XYZ file of C-alpha atoms in Angstrom:
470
model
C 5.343 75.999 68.925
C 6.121 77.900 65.681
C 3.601 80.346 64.552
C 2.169 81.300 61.401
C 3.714 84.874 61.280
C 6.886 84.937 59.280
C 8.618 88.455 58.996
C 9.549 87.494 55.667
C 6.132 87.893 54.080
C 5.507 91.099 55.054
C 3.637 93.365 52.552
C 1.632 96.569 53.141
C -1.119 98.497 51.755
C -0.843 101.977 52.250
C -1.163 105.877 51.384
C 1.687 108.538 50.165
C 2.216 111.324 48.350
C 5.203 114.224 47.840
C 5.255 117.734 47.417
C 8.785 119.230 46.308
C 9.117 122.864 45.169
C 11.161 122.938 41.938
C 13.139 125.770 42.711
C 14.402 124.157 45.842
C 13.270 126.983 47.927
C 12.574 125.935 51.098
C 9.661 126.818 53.154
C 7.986 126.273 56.403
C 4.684 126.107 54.234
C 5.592 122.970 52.458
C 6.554 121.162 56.007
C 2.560 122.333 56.935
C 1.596 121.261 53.667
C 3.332 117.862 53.876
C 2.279 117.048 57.571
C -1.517 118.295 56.844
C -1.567 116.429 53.499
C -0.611 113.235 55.819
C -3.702 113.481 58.281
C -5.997 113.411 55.449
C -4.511 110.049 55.119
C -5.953 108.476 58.414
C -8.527 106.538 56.481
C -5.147 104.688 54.506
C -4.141 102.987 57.972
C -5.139 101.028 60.862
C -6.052 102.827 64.122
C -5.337 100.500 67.294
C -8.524 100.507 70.103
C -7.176 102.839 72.152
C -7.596 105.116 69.160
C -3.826 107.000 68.791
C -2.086 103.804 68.208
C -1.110 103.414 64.527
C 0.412 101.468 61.723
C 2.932 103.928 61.470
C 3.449 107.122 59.455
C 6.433 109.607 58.734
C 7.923 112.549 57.236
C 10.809 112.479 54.898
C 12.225 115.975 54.375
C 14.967 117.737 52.300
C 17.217 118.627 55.144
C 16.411 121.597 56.727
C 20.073 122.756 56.774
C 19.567 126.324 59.154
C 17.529 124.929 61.882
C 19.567 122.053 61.888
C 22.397 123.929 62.735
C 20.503 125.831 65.317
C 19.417 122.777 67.061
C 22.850 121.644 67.448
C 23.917 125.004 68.794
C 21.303 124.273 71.278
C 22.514 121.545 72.408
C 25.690 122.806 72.614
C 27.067 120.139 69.526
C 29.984 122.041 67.056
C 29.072 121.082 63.653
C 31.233 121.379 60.214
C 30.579 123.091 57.015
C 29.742 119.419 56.086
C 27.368 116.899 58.405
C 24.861 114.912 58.610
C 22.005 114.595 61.442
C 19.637 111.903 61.671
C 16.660 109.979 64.297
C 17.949 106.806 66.031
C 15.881 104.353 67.679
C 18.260 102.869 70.610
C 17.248 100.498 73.381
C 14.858 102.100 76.701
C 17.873 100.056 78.421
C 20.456 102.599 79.442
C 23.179 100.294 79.435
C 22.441 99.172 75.838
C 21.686 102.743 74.697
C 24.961 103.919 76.054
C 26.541 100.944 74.396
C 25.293 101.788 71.102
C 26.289 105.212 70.745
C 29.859 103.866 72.093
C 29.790 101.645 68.879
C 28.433 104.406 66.292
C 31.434 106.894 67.949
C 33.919 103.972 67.501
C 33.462 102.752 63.774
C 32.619 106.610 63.002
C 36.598 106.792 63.923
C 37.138 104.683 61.762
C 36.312 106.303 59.180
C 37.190 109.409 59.904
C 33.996 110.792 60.969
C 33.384 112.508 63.895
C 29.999 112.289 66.460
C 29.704 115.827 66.990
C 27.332 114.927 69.873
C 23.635 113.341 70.352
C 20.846 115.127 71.202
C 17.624 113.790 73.118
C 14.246 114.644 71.025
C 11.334 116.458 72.282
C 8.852 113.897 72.452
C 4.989 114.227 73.221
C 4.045 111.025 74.354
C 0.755 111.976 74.870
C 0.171 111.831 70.915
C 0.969 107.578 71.515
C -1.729 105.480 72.276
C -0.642 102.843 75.080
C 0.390 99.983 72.281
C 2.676 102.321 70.947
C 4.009 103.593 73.971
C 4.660 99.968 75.169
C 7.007 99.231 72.005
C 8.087 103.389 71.763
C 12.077 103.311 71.302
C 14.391 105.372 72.861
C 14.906 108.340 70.210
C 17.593 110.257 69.616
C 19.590 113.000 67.127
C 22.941 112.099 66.266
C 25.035 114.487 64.753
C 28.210 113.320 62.784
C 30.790 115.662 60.875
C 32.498 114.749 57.662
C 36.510 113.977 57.650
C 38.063 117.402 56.708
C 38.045 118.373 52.503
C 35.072 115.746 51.999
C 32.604 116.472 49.354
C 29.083 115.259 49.818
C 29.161 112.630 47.656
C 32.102 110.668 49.164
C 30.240 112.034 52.854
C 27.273 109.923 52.176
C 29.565 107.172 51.034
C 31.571 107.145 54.556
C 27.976 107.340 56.226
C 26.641 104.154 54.878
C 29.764 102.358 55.588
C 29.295 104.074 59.137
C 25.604 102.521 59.763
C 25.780 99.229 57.778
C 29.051 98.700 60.494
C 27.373 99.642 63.428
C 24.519 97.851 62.316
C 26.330 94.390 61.817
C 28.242 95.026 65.240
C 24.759 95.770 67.262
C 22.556 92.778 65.481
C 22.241 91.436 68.870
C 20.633 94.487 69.804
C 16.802 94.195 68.242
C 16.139 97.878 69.252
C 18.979 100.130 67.553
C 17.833 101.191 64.477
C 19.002 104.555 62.259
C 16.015 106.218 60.987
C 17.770 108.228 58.583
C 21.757 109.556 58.130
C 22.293 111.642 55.360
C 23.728 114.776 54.158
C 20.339 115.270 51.574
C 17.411 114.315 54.174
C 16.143 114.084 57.274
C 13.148 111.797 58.173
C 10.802 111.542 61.202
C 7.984 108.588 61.848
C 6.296 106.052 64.687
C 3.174 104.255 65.891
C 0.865 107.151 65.778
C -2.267 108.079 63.842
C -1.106 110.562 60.392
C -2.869 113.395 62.365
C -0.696 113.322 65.707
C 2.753 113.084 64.207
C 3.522 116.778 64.353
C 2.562 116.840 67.932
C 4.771 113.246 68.522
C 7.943 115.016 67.275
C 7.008 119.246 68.449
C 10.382 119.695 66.023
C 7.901 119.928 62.914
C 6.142 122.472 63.567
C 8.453 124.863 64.745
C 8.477 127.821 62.961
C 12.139 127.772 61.792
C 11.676 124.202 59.995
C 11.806 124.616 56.753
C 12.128 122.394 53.458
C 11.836 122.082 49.647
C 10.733 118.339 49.550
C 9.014 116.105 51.395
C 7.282 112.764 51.052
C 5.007 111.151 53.116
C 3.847 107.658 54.188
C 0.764 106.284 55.753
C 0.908 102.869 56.640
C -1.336 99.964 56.559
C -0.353 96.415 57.819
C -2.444 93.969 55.788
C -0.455 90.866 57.440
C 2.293 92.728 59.211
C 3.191 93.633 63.364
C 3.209 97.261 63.436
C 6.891 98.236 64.247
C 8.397 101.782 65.131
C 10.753 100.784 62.688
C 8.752 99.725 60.167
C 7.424 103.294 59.751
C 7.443 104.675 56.685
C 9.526 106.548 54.574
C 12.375 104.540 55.030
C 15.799 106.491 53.928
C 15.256 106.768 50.971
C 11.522 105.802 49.705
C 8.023 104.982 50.881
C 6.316 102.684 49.308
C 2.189 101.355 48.873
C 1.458 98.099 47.687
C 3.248 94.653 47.583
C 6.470 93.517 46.402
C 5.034 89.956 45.196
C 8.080 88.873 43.989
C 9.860 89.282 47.051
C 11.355 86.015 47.856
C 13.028 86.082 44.528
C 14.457 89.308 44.437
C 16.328 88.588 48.308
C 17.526 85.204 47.065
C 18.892 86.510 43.926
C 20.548 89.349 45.685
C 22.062 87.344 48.387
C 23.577 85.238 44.866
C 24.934 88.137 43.424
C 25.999 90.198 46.178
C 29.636 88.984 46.238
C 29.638 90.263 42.706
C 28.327 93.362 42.932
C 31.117 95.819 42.244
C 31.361 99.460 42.282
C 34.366 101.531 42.000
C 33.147 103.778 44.730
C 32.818 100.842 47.364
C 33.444 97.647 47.997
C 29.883 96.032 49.287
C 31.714 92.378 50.375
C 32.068 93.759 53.784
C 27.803 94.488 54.045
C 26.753 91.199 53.228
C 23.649 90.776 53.158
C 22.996 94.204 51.613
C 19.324 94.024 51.914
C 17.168 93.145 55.320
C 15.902 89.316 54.585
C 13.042 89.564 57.523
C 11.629 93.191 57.621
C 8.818 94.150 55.350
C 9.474 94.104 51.639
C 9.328 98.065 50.744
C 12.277 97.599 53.465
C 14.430 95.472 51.158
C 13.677 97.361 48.288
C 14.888 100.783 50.025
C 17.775 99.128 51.058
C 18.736 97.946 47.175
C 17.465 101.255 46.190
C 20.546 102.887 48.518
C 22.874 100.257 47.411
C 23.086 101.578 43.962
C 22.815 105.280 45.097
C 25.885 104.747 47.340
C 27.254 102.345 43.996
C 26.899 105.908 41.848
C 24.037 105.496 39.836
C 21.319 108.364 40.125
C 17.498 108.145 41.164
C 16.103 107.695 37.825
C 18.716 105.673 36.589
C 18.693 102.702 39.487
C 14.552 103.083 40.041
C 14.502 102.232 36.835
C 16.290 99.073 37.082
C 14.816 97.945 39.516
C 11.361 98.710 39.111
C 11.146 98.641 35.013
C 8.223 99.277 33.036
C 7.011 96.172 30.445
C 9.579 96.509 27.745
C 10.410 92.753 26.423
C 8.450 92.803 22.661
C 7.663 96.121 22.264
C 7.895 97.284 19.159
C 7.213 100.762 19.332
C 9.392 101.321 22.193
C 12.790 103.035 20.948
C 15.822 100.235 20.561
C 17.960 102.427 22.395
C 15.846 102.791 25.407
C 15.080 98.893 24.960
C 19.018 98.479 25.086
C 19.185 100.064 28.091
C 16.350 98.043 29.964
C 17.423 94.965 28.556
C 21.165 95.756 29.791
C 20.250 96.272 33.198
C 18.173 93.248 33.295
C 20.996 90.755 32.681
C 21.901 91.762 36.307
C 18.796 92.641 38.433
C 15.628 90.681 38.140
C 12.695 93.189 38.497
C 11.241 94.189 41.572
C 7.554 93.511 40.760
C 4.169 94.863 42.453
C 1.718 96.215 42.488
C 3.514 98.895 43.589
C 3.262 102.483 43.838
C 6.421 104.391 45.132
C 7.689 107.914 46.357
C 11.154 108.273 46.326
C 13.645 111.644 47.842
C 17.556 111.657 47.431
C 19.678 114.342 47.005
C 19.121 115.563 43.730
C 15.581 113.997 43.286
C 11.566 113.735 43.805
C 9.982 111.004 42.211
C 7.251 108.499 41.891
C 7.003 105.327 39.954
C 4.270 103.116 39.364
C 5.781 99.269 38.411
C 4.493 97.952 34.943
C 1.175 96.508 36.672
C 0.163 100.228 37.248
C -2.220 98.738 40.097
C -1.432 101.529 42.418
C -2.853 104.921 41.968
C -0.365 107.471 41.687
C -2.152 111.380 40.991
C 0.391 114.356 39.978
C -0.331 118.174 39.397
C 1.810 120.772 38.676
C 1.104 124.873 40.301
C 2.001 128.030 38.938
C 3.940 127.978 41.630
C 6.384 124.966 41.118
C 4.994 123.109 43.419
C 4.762 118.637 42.007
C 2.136 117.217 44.166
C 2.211 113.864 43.527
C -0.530 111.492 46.016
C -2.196 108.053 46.124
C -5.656 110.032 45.967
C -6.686 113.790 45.861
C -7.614 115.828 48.294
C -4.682 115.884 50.156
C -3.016 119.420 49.306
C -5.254 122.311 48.931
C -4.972 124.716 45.922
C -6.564 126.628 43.268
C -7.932 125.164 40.061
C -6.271 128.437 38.425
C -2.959 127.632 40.160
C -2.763 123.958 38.461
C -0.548 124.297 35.338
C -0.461 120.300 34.655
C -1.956 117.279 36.094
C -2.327 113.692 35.623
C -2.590 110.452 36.937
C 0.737 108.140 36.284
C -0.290 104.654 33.805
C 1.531 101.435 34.260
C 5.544 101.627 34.048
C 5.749 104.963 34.443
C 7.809 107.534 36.235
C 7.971 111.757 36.925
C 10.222 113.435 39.191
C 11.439 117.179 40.280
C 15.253 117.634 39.500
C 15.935 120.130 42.552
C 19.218 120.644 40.947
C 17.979 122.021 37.690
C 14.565 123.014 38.315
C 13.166 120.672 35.976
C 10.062 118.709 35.936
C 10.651 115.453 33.996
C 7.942 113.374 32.841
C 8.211 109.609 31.763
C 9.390 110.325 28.343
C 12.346 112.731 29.942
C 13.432 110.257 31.987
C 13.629 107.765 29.222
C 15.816 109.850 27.074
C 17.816 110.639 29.960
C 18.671 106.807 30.671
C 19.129 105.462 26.960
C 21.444 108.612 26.430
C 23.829 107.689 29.599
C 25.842 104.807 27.522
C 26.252 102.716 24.312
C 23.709 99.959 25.647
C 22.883 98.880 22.215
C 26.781 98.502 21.679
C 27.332 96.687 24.441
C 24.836 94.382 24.430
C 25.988 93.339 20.876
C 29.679 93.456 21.839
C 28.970 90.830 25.129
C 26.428 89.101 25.306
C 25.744 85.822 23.066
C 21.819 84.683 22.399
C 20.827 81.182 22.320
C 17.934 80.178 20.319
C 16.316 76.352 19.953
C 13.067 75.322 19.052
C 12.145 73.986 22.327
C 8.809 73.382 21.479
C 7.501 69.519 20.810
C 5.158 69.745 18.010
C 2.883 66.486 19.289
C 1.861 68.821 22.218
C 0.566 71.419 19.887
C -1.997 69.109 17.807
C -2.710 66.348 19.773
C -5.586 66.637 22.114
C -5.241 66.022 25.851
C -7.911 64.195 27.761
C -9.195 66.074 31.353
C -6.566 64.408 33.419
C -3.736 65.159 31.003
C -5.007 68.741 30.917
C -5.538 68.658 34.864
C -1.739 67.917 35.234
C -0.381 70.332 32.890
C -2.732 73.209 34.427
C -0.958 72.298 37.829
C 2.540 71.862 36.597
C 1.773 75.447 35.349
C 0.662 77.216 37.895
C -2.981 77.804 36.547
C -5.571 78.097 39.229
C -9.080 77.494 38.735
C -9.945 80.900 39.226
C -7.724 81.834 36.007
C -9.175 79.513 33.884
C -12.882 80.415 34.688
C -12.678 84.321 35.416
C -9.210 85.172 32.501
């Protein structure tokens, strides 16, 4: 008998937040900050009978390059001037666990890459409520160098081909799944209430931990199965709200895959470059990556995908209406309402998509601290320490640059993207408009009787609802 569940519709209504420190000093504090910030979450998500169980939270942090490197000493692992180290879920099955990390070693060859070594996680499995335990993965630290005179960039490159390969040769195996494997970021998250996830993984709050970004993610399944791996942050963002145009945005991407084309990598060899059945803030981290690994930057690709309302605007500048308009002709927009948190390399950010349905609260501290959250409260500190504050409006988007030091507000980000190319050029150089009056002009004047009107409301779309209450 087929159920009504369908991991296709998933959609989630959650809490997160971010606190980066513009500078890009890293701190122990903003790792406390982050994970204390998260418990005060607990109201955002479900909490199982048994009272620990969760909907799933997590920690995304700017890598914490020093204790990193002392965990791997540890454990006895030799790593590079250049590596990454990341949290993968692998099967309680020995035999399949083993297998996996044969497979990850293997296409890591490959490449060129080299598994330094894995290393088991402290875990306190006392912070797990029994339905979590039940489902709890396997988890492990994997530890992979970079091919000799790599630079970072072209790193990150080799270790997306690494996991998307691994991935495709272990689809049969429903447990293996690679939390995060990057040279920028590290992220941690399960089946545990917000306020138990520093004692889950006893890593975070060791004193040597240290960071300059983090965001956070509580989740809350409206219509979803919990899932260890469907724990947010994801790799790259977290994500409250719904993706309601879901269905769209996976069948246009499986279309246009094949033709997606980036001089940097060849993407044929993925296909399909986003997950068709896991929840849809999944599928939009994956696309996200996709055009980080493709070389666009944060602001540039959120941007495309998650637009603000910029079709007949007349007071928005023609050059940055170029630009929106250019990107469009190639990625339908990933609509909400939808509040998101993004961390990459270079970046902290938050978006709200042109609904604005999501709230999204910022301040700024003497300090340099950007606190961005779904509500306040979260991250104690002085009303004489706040510099700026705000709450983000529909369509737009700040973010930290931890490479300049820069906080960039909507408008920055703006002039940032219209500035990258010619878009107004282009668009005039390639693309052709067709215009027809499409309109019958017996349909404008002559009156329809209630059955007429009935069967044009339905053809439409228009519910009964949005004809009484709009």
């Amino acid at each position: 008998m087929v159920g009504l569940y369908d991991p296709r519709f998933e959609h989630d209504s959650c809490g997160f937040g971010l606190i980066a420190q513009l500078d890009d000093r890293r701190s122990s504090d903003l790792v406390a900050a982050a994970l204390s910030a998260l418990a005060r979450m607990s109201h955002r998500g479900g909490i199982g009978g048994d009272g620990l169980s969760g909907d799933g939270c997590g920690l995304l942090l700017r890598r914490p390059e020093s204790f990193l490197r002392a965990l791997a000493e540890e454990s006895g692992i030799r790593v590079g001037m250049l590596f990454a180290s990341g949290l993968v879920f692998l099967s309680r099955d020995h035999i399949a666990a083993e297998s996996a990390r044969r497979e990850l070693a293997a296409q890591a060859a490959r490449l060129n890459l080299h598994v330094a070594g894995w290393r088991e996680v402290p875990i306190d499995e006392s912070a797990c409520g029994p339905a979590a335990l039940a489902t709890m993965p396997r988890i492990e630290q994997v530890f992979v160098n970079a091919e000799p005179g790599s630079d970072t960039g072209s790193f990150a490159r080799a270790l997306y081909r690494l996991r998307r390969r691994t991935e495709i040769a272990l689809q049969h195996d429903n447990d293996f799944f690679v939390v995060s494997l990057s040279p920028w970021s590290i992220g941690y998250k399960g089946m545990v209430i917000p306020g138990r996830l520093g004692d889950l993984y006893p890593d975070l709050s060791h004193a040597e931990v240290s960071a300059s970004a983090a965001v956070f993610h509580q989740r809350f399944s409206t219509n979803t199965e919990p899932r260890w791996a469907l724990a947010q942050p994801f790799r790259f963002l977290a994500h409250n709200g719904e993706i309601n145009s879901i269905q769209g945005n996976r069948n246009w991407m499986r279309g246009r895959g094949a033709k997606l084309r980036s001089p940097l990598m060849d993407f044929r060899e993925f296909e399909p470059l986003i997950e068709l059945e896991g929840s849809d803030s999944q599928s939009l981290d994956n696309m996200l990556e996709v055009l980080l690994v493709g070389g666009l930057e944060l602001p540039q690709a959120m941007r495309m995908l998650v637009p603000p309302a910029w079709r007949d605007t007349e007071s928005m500048d023609p050059d940055l209406q170029a630009f929106y308009e250019y990107f469009a002709l190639s990625s339908e927009p990933w609509d909400g309402p939808a509040g998101i948190v993004m961390l990459d390399g270079r970046y902290a950010a938050c978006t709200l998509d042109r609904n604005g349905l999501r709230p999204a609260r910022w301040l700024l501290t003497q300090d340099r601290h950007l606190v961005v959250a779904s509500e306040t409260g979260v991250y104690d500190v002085a009303a004489e320490n706040v510099v700026a504050k705000g709450r983000l409006g529909p369509g737009e988007m700040i973010a930290a640059d931890l490479y300049s030091g820069e906080f960039l507000g909507s408008d920055d980000i703006d002039r940032i993207n219209r500035n990258r190319a010619p878009f107004k050029r282009w668009l005039k150089q390639g693309v052709s408009y067709l215009e027809s009056d499409l309109i019958d002009p017996s349909l404008a004047t002559e009156p329809m009787d209630d059955h007429t009107l009935a069967s044009f409301q339905k053809r439409f779309g228009l519910s009964r609802e949005e004809r009484d209450a709009v």
